[in-house]
Structure formats: structure tokens, C-alpha cells
Amino acid sequence: MNQAIQKMKKPLVGVISAAILLSAPIGVWAADKGNDKQDSKEKKKVEKMPKLPIESEAAYLYDMNLNKVIYSKKPNKELPISGLSQVMSMYVASDALSSGKVKANEKVKISEKAWRTPGSRMFLEIGREVPFGELFKGIAIVSGNDASVALAEHLKGSTESFVDEMNKKATELKMKHTTFYSVNGLPQNDNEDVSTASDLGTMTISYLKKYPGNLAIHSLKQYKFDTGREVIEQANRNPLLQSYKAADGLKTGGSDGNYNLIGTAEKDGIRLVVVTLKGETEKVRAKDAKTLLDYGFNQYKKYIFDKKGDKVETLPVYKAKETKKASVIVKDDVEVIIHSSKLSKKNKVKEKVVLPEYINAGKGLKAGDVVGKKQIFIGEKMIHETDIVVKEDIEKGSWWQKALDSLLLIGMWIMGLFKG
């Protein structure tokens, strides 16, 4: 005797964390340099990309919900990446922490080489012992070039050996257009670390999937470090953390006329990864990253059907002590986020309410007991389901109330047969 009540509504548009890391790489297309056939495919992909006002030489935007590149500009052009190399340093370090080769609280003695390292620093003092996890924070938050050297020397004995590990990891991730010469992006004997927007995107996606807990560090806006002489506080180098609400990582790098960024942001459960290379200024770098993130998030719409506790129906009640009618409500918010590519004239968003014709209170019900479902569909595919529950307790009736209501229900059923 159950029947489905269907309704349609218009949509409203809308590790170092505990022990540093708690914890799969994903492949993205990358054209082989010099391969005409592959270059042709790449051009076709670029031609289909939206026209966005991106000033950086190269750019890349990946939607981790769709597992898809949704924007690219010269994705396979090899460019110097400066400080973005430190993401690979942190990836290799994270692998070492995860495997138990090193511990977050393990003391690292600072060498003269680390102490003398120029550029962005956490101001390590020669001869001092600093926890490995603190060095990781120094790289992640303030781009500490000195910390990269100290961390590399501790893990592999020398920066050169550590760079070998970085390149092995790049090969493992199929980063075909990437070569590392340093642990921090600083030029080595006139050699600069080079990569592409696509390769860096591949690396970042894999890193975030394998070590999502690291974002607790990457998202910190300030960092204090006791050098032994004084406590120095520095701001996170990532401009997105200060100006883009959904941003929670990841890394910047650059020099005059060559400003780079790897960023990530999450909104309503949707995570995007953005890479910009060779922006003329820091301002251009930040602007391009924001433009790409806005574009990615704007492809989604939020459909709101009900809020937690909203009334769905009033149902008749049988076999209860006193109650003759009862309100039923949604147990949780009924909201879905849908990418525009999932919708079409045939595939529209609709809701379906599944409820019985009446509530049988023969055994009594407590507030919150499930009596039905609220379902959301795209076309014929259900994408979301929420319980419908009774709002208040319903006390069961006496034996004679149950018997009387049973007779009533049988009579209704018989009448229904004749009507049919």
C-alpha cells in the first residue's frame, strides 16, 4: 500500500599534524615534446579551453572531484620553477616520515652549508639541533631554503644525493619534462630546476592524495621559530591564504619577472589545484591563480531542497494511543553540489519523496525514527538520499486500539480493491 509522492522544485543557484603526517598518484595527460601527433592533440585540448585573462606564461587547473584538467595554457612548456622545487622536497621527506625512516621529533644538526644558504630562510643557526618536523614546517610555511638543505643532508647525507631522490620521484610520477638540480630551487652551477605546469600539477595532485594531512601545515598563515638568539615570526609566502577564503596551500617561488605558484583550495567538498608559471610580477601571479580558482568553482551550482528539520508531510497514524496525525521531517540538510557538465535537457535535477500512506504505531515510535526517504536525481540516476523521520514520539495503543485500527485498515484495503 506504499506509494511514491513526487515533487519538483526549482534549484537554487547558487606526517606533521599529529606526528606530522597522517596519511595515490593520479595521472594527467602530458604531451611528449617533439611528438607531432601528441602536440596536435595538445593543441586541440587548448583550443577547447575557455578564454580567461591569464597573463602568466603557463597555467594549469585541475578539478580533483572530476579528476580532470579543466584549464591549461602552454601546459608542457619547460620553464624555471625556482621555489616550487620545494614541493618535491617535501614529498620525498613525507615518504621518509611515512615509512619510518625518520621521525618528526628527530634532531637534525645544522651544517655550515645550510646556515649559509641564501634567499628565503627560517634563520637556522650553525651547529644547532632542530627537530625534523620543524624543518618541514619551515619549508612549507616560509619557503626556508636553509631548511631544505638541512633536511636533505639529514635524510641522504648530501644535497646532491637528495636531488637524485627528487628526480627518481619525478620519474616515478611520469613527470617527463622535469629536471631538478637543487633541493630548494636555487640555481646550481648555472643550472636551474625546470618543469611544466602539467608536470607540477601531476606532482601536486599525487602529493595531496597521499598526504592530505600536510595541508594543516601548508595552511598556517604565520610561523614562529626560536633561532636560539631570538624568536622570529614570518608570514606564509602564499598570497592566496591572505586573500582567497577557500585556499589552504601550497607553495610559491620566483624572482624578478618569473613568479610562480602552486595553489589549492576547497569549497563545498570540491578541491581544485592550480599552477601558474612565469608571471611578470607577484601581483600577476596571485591574480591569475584567483581567476583560475574562481572559474573552477563557478562551474558548480548548489541545489538546496530542505534544511534539517523541515516538514515534509503530515501523515495519518494508526494503532497509536492518542496520536491521529504526525509530522515527518528531513533528518539532515538536503543539498547537492553539481557540476554544470552533468546537466542537460534530458538530465535535470529532481527530487522524489518516498513515504507510506500512513504510520503504523503498533510498536510505538521515537522522535527520529525513519519512516521514508528524500531522494535527489539527475535524470534517472540517484545522487543523494536523506532519511525522513517522525518529529515527535508516538506512543503505541492498547490491544483494543490496535485491533480496531486493524479492522479499519482492512476495510480501507477492501474498499480500495473495489475502487480499483
PDB file of C-alpha atoms in Angstrom, residues 48-188:
ATOM      1  CA  LYS A  48      38.670  23.828 -26.263  1.00  0.00           C
ATOM      2  CA  MET A  49      39.755  25.667 -23.143  1.00  0.00           C
ATOM      3  CA  PRO A  50      37.800  28.745 -22.038  1.00  0.00           C
ATOM      4  CA  LYS A  51      39.245  32.155 -22.757  1.00  0.00           C
ATOM      5  CA  LEU A  52      40.497  33.525 -19.465  1.00  0.00           C
ATOM      6  CA  PRO A  53      42.636  36.646 -18.859  1.00  0.00           C
ATOM      7  CA  ILE A  54      45.718  34.712 -17.717  1.00  0.00           C
ATOM      8  CA  GLU A  55      48.932  36.728 -18.028  1.00  0.00           C
ATOM      9  CA  SER A  56      51.351  34.088 -16.721  1.00  0.00           C
ATOM     10  CA  GLU A  57      53.345  32.265 -19.396  1.00  0.00           C
ATOM     11  CA  ALA A  58      51.851  28.882 -18.445  1.00  0.00           C
ATOM     12  CA  ALA A  59      48.930  27.766 -16.300  1.00  0.00           C
ATOM     13  CA  TYR A  60      47.022  24.672 -15.266  1.00  0.00           C
ATOM     14  CA  LEU A  61      43.797  23.990 -13.343  1.00  0.00           C
ATOM     15  CA  TYR A  62      42.728  20.554 -12.165  1.00  0.00           C
ATOM     16  CA  ASP A  63      39.417  19.537 -10.583  1.00  0.00           C
ATOM     17  CA  MET A  64      40.024  16.691  -8.129  1.00  0.00           C
ATOM     18  CA  ASN A  65      36.296  15.992  -7.952  1.00  0.00           C
ATOM     19  CA  LEU A  66      36.050  15.392 -11.699  1.00  0.00           C
ATOM     20  CA  ASN A  67      39.628  14.040 -11.937  1.00  0.00           C
ATOM     21  CA  LYS A  68      40.074  16.270 -14.936  1.00  0.00           C
ATOM     22  CA  VAL A  69      42.161  19.158 -16.271  1.00  0.00           C
ATOM     23  CA  ILE A  70      39.651  21.981 -16.766  1.00  0.00           C
ATOM     24  CA  TYR A  71      42.045  24.681 -17.974  1.00  0.00           C
ATOM     25  CA  SER A  72      45.564  24.808 -19.337  1.00  0.00           C
ATOM     26  CA  LYS A  73      47.814  27.290 -21.081  1.00  0.00           C
ATOM     27  CA  LYS A  74      51.080  26.022 -22.530  1.00  0.00           C
ATOM     28  CA  PRO A  75      50.915  23.113 -20.065  1.00  0.00           C
ATOM     29  CA  ASN A  76      54.018  21.378 -21.418  1.00  0.00           C
ATOM     30  CA  LYS A  77      56.333  24.352 -21.848  1.00  0.00           C
ATOM     31  CA  GLU A  78      59.502  23.861 -19.809  1.00  0.00           C
ATOM     32  CA  LEU A  79      60.195  26.821 -17.549  1.00  0.00           C
ATOM     33  CA  PRO A  80      62.362  27.540 -14.494  1.00  0.00           C
ATOM     34  CA  ILE A  81      60.332  26.851 -11.353  1.00  0.00           C
ATOM     35  CA  SER A  82      62.543  28.235  -8.546  1.00  0.00           C
ATOM     36  CA  GLY A  83      60.957  27.628  -5.117  1.00  0.00           C
ATOM     37  CA  LEU A  84      58.281  25.255  -6.407  1.00  0.00           C
ATOM     38  CA  SER A  85      61.006  22.587  -6.277  1.00  0.00           C
ATOM     39  CA  GLN A  86      60.443  22.507  -2.532  1.00  0.00           C
ATOM     40  CA  VAL A  87      57.135  20.700  -3.029  1.00  0.00           C
ATOM     41  CA  MET A  88      59.099  17.732  -4.339  1.00  0.00           C
ATOM     42  CA  SER A  89      61.500  18.066  -1.390  1.00  0.00           C
ATOM     43  CA  MET A  90      58.525  17.864   0.962  1.00  0.00           C
ATOM     44  CA  TYR A  91      57.093  14.918  -0.977  1.00  0.00           C
ATOM     45  CA  VAL A  92      60.322  12.944  -0.576  1.00  0.00           C
ATOM     46  CA  ALA A  93      60.516  13.951   3.093  1.00  0.00           C
ATOM     47  CA  SER A  94      56.900  12.884   3.616  1.00  0.00           C
ATOM     48  CA  ASP A  95      57.689   9.479   2.123  1.00  0.00           C
ATOM     49  CA  ALA A  96      60.563   9.127   4.596  1.00  0.00           C
ATOM     50  CA  LEU A  97      58.329  10.067   7.525  1.00  0.00           C
ATOM     51  CA  SER A  98      55.546   7.769   6.380  1.00  0.00           C
ATOM     52  CA  SER A  99      57.912   4.802   6.004  1.00  0.00           C
ATOM     53  CA  GLY A 100      59.506   5.378   9.400  1.00  0.00           C
ATOM     54  CA  LYS A 101      62.951   6.210   8.022  1.00  0.00           C
ATOM     55  CA  VAL A 102      62.829   9.394  10.048  1.00  0.00           C
ATOM     56  CA  LYS A 103      60.695  10.752  12.884  1.00  0.00           C
ATOM     57  CA  ALA A 104      59.197  14.201  13.261  1.00  0.00           C
ATOM     58  CA  ASN A 105      60.955  14.788  16.580  1.00  0.00           C
ATOM     59  CA  GLU A 106      64.323  13.514  15.342  1.00  0.00           C
ATOM     60  CA  LYS A 107      67.035  16.135  15.869  1.00  0.00           C
ATOM     61  CA  VAL A 108      68.887  17.481  12.832  1.00  0.00           C
ATOM     62  CA  LYS A 109      72.270  19.171  13.284  1.00  0.00           C
ATOM     63  CA  ILE A 110      72.541  22.306  11.170  1.00  0.00           C
ATOM     64  CA  SER A 111      75.564  22.391   8.865  1.00  0.00           C
ATOM     65  CA  GLU A 112      77.506  25.414   7.690  1.00  0.00           C
ATOM     66  CA  LYS A 113      76.156  24.843   4.187  1.00  0.00           C
ATOM     67  CA  ALA A 114      72.572  25.066   5.438  1.00  0.00           C
ATOM     68  CA  TRP A 115      73.400  28.126   7.553  1.00  0.00           C
ATOM     69  CA  ARG A 116      74.957  29.941   4.566  1.00  0.00           C
ATOM     70  CA  THR A 117      72.057  29.199   2.175  1.00  0.00           C
ATOM     71  CA  PRO A 118      70.696  32.488   0.742  1.00  0.00           C
ATOM     72  CA  GLY A 119      67.161  33.585  -0.127  1.00  0.00           C
ATOM     73  CA  SER A 120      64.067  32.825   1.931  1.00  0.00           C
ATOM     74  CA  ARG A 121      65.134  31.343   5.256  1.00  0.00           C
ATOM     75  CA  MET A 122      63.889  30.213   8.646  1.00  0.00           C
ATOM     76  CA  PHE A 123      67.223  31.511  10.035  1.00  0.00           C
ATOM     77  CA  LEU A 124      68.830  28.287  11.198  1.00  0.00           C
ATOM     78  CA  GLU A 125      71.973  28.664  13.332  1.00  0.00           C
ATOM     79  CA  ILE A 126      75.082  26.609  12.553  1.00  0.00           C
ATOM     80  CA  GLY A 127      75.627  23.695  14.938  1.00  0.00           C
ATOM     81  CA  ARG A 128      72.163  23.894  16.456  1.00  0.00           C
ATOM     82  CA  GLU A 129      69.916  20.823  16.580  1.00  0.00           C
ATOM     83  CA  VAL A 130      66.409  21.311  15.214  1.00  0.00           C
ATOM     84  CA  PRO A 131      63.571  18.737  15.032  1.00  0.00           C
ATOM     85  CA  PHE A 132      62.981  17.324  11.550  1.00  0.00           C
ATOM     86  CA  GLY A 133      59.318  18.295  11.758  1.00  0.00           C
ATOM     87  CA  GLU A 134      60.265  21.904  12.459  1.00  0.00           C
ATOM     88  CA  LEU A 135      62.384  21.986   9.308  1.00  0.00           C
ATOM     89  CA  PHE A 136      59.417  20.651   7.345  1.00  0.00           C
ATOM     90  CA  LYS A 137      57.281  23.497   8.685  1.00  0.00           C
ATOM     91  CA  GLY A 138      59.982  25.995   7.778  1.00  0.00           C
ATOM     92  CA  ILE A 139      59.885  24.815   4.157  1.00  0.00           C
ATOM     93  CA  ALA A 140      56.097  24.570   3.916  1.00  0.00           C
ATOM     94  CA  ILE A 141      55.254  27.915   5.525  1.00  0.00           C
ATOM     95  CA  VAL A 142      58.135  30.322   4.915  1.00  0.00           C
ATOM     96  CA  SER A 143      59.942  28.618   1.999  1.00  0.00           C
ATOM     97  CA  GLY A 144      63.062  28.073   4.083  1.00  0.00           C
ATOM     98  CA  ASN A 145      65.917  27.387   1.661  1.00  0.00           C
ATOM     99  CA  ASP A 146      68.187  26.684   4.623  1.00  0.00           C
ATOM    100  CA  ALA A 147      65.669  24.175   5.980  1.00  0.00           C
ATOM    101  CA  SER A 148      65.605  22.359   2.623  1.00  0.00           C
ATOM    102  CA  VAL A 149      69.366  21.898   2.765  1.00  0.00           C
ATOM    103  CA  ALA A 150      69.354  20.710   6.383  1.00  0.00           C
ATOM    104  CA  LEU A 151      66.511  18.280   5.758  1.00  0.00           C
ATOM    105  CA  ALA A 152      68.179  16.898   2.607  1.00  0.00           C
ATOM    106  CA  GLU A 153      71.556  16.411   4.303  1.00  0.00           C
ATOM    107  CA  HIS A 154      69.948  14.590   7.213  1.00  0.00           C
ATOM    108  CA  LEU A 155      67.992  12.186   5.015  1.00  0.00           C
ATOM    109  CA  LYS A 156      70.564  11.413   2.305  1.00  0.00           C
ATOM    110  CA  GLY A 157      73.892  12.712   3.574  1.00  0.00           C
ATOM    111  CA  SER A 158      74.199  15.415   0.928  1.00  0.00           C
ATOM    112  CA  THR A 159      72.004  17.697  -1.138  1.00  0.00           C
ATOM    113  CA  GLU A 160      73.291  16.025  -4.315  1.00  0.00           C
ATOM    114  CA  SER A 161      72.043  12.601  -3.182  1.00  0.00           C
ATOM    115  CA  PHE A 162      68.733  14.094  -2.148  1.00  0.00           C
ATOM    116  CA  VAL A 163      68.328  15.711  -5.580  1.00  0.00           C
ATOM    117  CA  ASP A 164      68.798  12.239  -7.078  1.00  0.00           C
ATOM    118  CA  GLU A 165      65.837  11.083  -4.969  1.00  0.00           C
ATOM    119  CA  MET A 166      63.776  14.026  -6.190  1.00  0.00           C
ATOM    120  CA  ASN A 167      64.466  13.114  -9.815  1.00  0.00           C
ATOM    121  CA  LYS A 168      63.661   9.454  -9.138  1.00  0.00           C
ATOM    122  CA  LYS A 169      60.340  10.530  -7.703  1.00  0.00           C
ATOM    123  CA  ALA A 170      59.693  12.707 -10.746  1.00  0.00           C
ATOM    124  CA  THR A 171      60.343   9.698 -12.991  1.00  0.00           C
ATOM    125  CA  GLU A 172      58.024   7.567 -10.867  1.00  0.00           C
ATOM    126  CA  LEU A 173      55.282  10.182 -11.321  1.00  0.00           C
ATOM    127  CA  LYS A 174      55.983  10.342 -15.094  1.00  0.00           C
ATOM    128  CA  MET A 175      56.991  13.990 -14.969  1.00  0.00           C
ATOM    129  CA  LYS A 176      58.629  13.807 -18.398  1.00  0.00           C
ATOM    130  CA  HIS A 177      59.625  17.456 -18.683  1.00  0.00           C
ATOM    131  CA  THR A 178      61.072  17.949 -15.185  1.00  0.00           C
ATOM    132  CA  THR A 179      64.683  18.078 -14.004  1.00  0.00           C
ATOM    133  CA  PHE A 180      65.810  19.041 -10.513  1.00  0.00           C
ATOM    134  CA  TYR A 181      69.294  20.349  -9.772  1.00  0.00           C
ATOM    135  CA  SER A 182      68.601  21.691  -6.281  1.00  0.00           C
ATOM    136  CA  VAL A 183      66.617  20.934  -3.140  1.00  0.00           C
ATOM    137  CA  ASN A 184      65.114  24.415  -2.962  1.00  0.00           C
ATOM    138  CA  GLY A 185      65.045  25.940  -6.448  1.00  0.00           C
ATOM    139  CA  LEU A 186      68.245  27.964  -6.152  1.00  0.00           C
ATOM    140  CA  PRO A 187      70.469  27.799  -9.286  1.00  0.00           C
ATOM    141  CA  GLN A 188      73.311  25.263  -9.089  1.00  0.00           C
TER     142      GLN A 188
END
